[in-house]
Structure formats: C-alpha cells, structure tokens
Tab-separated table of C-alpha atoms in Angstrom:
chain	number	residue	atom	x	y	z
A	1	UNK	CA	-69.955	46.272	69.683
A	2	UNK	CA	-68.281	45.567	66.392
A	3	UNK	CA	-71.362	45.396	64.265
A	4	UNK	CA	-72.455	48.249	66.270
A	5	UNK	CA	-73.230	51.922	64.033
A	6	UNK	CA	-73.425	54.875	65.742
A	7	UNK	CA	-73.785	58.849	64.200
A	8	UNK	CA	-70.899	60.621	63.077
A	9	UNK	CA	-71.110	63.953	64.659
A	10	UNK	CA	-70.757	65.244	61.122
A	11	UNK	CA	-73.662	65.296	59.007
A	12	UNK	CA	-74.726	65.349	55.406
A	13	UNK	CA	-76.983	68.359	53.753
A	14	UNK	CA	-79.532	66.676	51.759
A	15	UNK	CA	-82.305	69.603	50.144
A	16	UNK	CA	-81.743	71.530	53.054
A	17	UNK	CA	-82.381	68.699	56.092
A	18	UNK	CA	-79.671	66.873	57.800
A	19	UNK	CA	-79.278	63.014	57.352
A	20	UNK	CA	-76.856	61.647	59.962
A	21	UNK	CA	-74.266	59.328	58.644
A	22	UNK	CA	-73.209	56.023	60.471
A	23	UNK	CA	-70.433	54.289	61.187
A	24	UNK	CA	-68.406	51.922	63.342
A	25	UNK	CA	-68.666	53.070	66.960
A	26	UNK	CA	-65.484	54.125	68.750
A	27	UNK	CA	-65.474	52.847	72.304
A	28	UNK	CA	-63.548	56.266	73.422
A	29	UNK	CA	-66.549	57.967	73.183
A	30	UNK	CA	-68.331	55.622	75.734
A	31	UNK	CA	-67.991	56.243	79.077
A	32	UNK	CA	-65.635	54.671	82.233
A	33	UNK	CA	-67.341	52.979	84.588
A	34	UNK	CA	-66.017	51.975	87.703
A	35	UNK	CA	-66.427	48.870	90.466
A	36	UNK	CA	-65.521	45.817	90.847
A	37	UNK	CA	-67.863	44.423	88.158
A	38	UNK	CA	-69.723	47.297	86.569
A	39	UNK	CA	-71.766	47.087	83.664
A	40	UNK	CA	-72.452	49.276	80.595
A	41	UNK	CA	-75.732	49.466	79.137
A	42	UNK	CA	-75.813	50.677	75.485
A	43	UNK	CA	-79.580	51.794	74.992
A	44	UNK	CA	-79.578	51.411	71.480
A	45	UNK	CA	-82.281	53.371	69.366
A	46	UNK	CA	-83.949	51.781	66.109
A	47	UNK	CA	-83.046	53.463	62.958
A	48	UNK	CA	-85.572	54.763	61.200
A	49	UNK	CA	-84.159	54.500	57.476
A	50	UNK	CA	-82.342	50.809	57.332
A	51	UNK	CA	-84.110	47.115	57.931
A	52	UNK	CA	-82.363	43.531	57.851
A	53	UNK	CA	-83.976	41.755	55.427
A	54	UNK	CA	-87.201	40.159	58.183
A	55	UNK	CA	-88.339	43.662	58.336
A	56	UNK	CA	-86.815	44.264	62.122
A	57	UNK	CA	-84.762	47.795	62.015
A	58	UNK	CA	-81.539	48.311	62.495
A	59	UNK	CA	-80.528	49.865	65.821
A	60	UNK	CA	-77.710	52.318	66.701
A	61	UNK	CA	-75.599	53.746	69.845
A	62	UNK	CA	-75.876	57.190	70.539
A	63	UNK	CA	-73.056	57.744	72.851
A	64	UNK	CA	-75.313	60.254	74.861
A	65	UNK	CA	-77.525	57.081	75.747
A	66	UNK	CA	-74.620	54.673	77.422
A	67	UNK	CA	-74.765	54.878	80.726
A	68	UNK	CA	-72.759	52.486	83.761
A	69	UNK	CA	-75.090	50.512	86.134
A	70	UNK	CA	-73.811	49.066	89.416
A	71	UNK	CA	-72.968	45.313	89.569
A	72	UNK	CA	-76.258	44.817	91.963
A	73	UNK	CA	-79.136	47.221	93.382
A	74	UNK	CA	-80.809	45.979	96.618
A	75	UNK	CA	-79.314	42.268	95.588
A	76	UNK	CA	-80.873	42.077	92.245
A	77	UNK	CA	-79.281	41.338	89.239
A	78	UNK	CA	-78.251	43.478	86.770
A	79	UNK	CA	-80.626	44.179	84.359
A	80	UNK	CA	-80.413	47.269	80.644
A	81	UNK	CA	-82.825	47.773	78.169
A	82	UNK	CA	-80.123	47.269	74.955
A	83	UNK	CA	-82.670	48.130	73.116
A	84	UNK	CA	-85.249	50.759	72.998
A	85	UNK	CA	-87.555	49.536	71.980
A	86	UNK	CA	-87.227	45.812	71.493
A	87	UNK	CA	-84.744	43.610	73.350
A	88	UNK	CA	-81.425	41.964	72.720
A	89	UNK	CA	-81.528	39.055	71.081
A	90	UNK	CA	-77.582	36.908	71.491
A	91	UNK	CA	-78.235	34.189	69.308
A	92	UNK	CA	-79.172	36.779	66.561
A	93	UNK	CA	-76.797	39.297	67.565
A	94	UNK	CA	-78.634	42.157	67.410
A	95	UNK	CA	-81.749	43.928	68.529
A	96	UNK	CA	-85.541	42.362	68.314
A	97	UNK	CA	-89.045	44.102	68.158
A	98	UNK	CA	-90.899	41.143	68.340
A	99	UNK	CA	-88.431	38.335	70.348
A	100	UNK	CA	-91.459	35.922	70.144
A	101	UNK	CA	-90.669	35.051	66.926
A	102	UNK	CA	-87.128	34.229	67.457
A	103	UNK	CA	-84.963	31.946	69.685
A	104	UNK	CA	-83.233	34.712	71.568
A	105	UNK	CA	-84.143	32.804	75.180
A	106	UNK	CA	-83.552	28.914	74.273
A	107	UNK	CA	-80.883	28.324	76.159
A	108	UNK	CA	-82.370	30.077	79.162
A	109	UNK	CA	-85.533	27.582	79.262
A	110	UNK	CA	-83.507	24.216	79.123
C-alpha cells in the first residue's frame, strides 16, 4: 500500500479534458471490514498514461473498487483479483500483465 497511487478527487483542466492526478493512497478512504480474519481486496486498475521501465503499466486504487471478502466461502481459500487485469506479483511488488515472464510464484513451486 505504500507505493500504492490512487486519484485525487481533484482534477487538472488540460485543453478542456480532465487528467486525474495521483498520489499516495490514504487508507481512510478504504473501507472497514469486519471478522475474525477478513480480507481486503484492492482491485487495482492499470494506468493508462505511466509504464515501469519493462513496458508493464502502472496500476492504481480507486477506492470505489476495494471491497472486504470473508476469511473462507464454502471452505475455500481466500482468493482477489489485485489486479485487473494482470495479477500480483510479491517478489516484484507490484502488478503483472504477463506473470510468465517473471518469478512472482517461485517460492510457491519449491
């Protein structure tokens, strides 16, 4: 969450069209979720003007996308799309189109 941009609800005039402007998100605007062990899933949206330098977009919260998820449904795990699209990649930090072509998963297959 601290790398994490989302829109300031304030937005710049550019020739007549708005641009939104990012920033540092600010966890008050994300919801409370309740249970024993709920979870928060963030369903981040790819940016459409910024790239890291591999070509993958930057992604963003829009607080109107976080939504809690119970701990369990029907005795399955918990599973959120971070990402939309693309997946969450923790040894990158951030969101992946193409996960193939990183090691987001190593750890999972030893």
């Amino acid at each position: 969450i601290d790398r994490d941009e989302s829109p300031h609800p304030a937005t710049a005039n550019n020739n007549g069209t708005n641009v939104a402007i990012y920033g540092k998100c600010d966890i008050r605007h994300f919801p409370y979720c309740n249970g024993d062990r709920p979870n928060v899933c963030f369903n981040r949206i790819n940016r459409q003007d910024a790239f890291y330098p591999d070509k993958h977009p930057k992604y963003y919260i829009d607080y109107n996308r976080v939504r809690c998820y119970p701990d369990r449904v029907n005795n399955v795990d918990f599973t959120c799309s971070s990402c939309s699209p693309g997946r969450w990649c923790m040894p990158e930090g951030r969101c992946i189109l193409d996960e193939n072509l990183y090691h987001c998963w190593a750890a999972e297959d030893e």
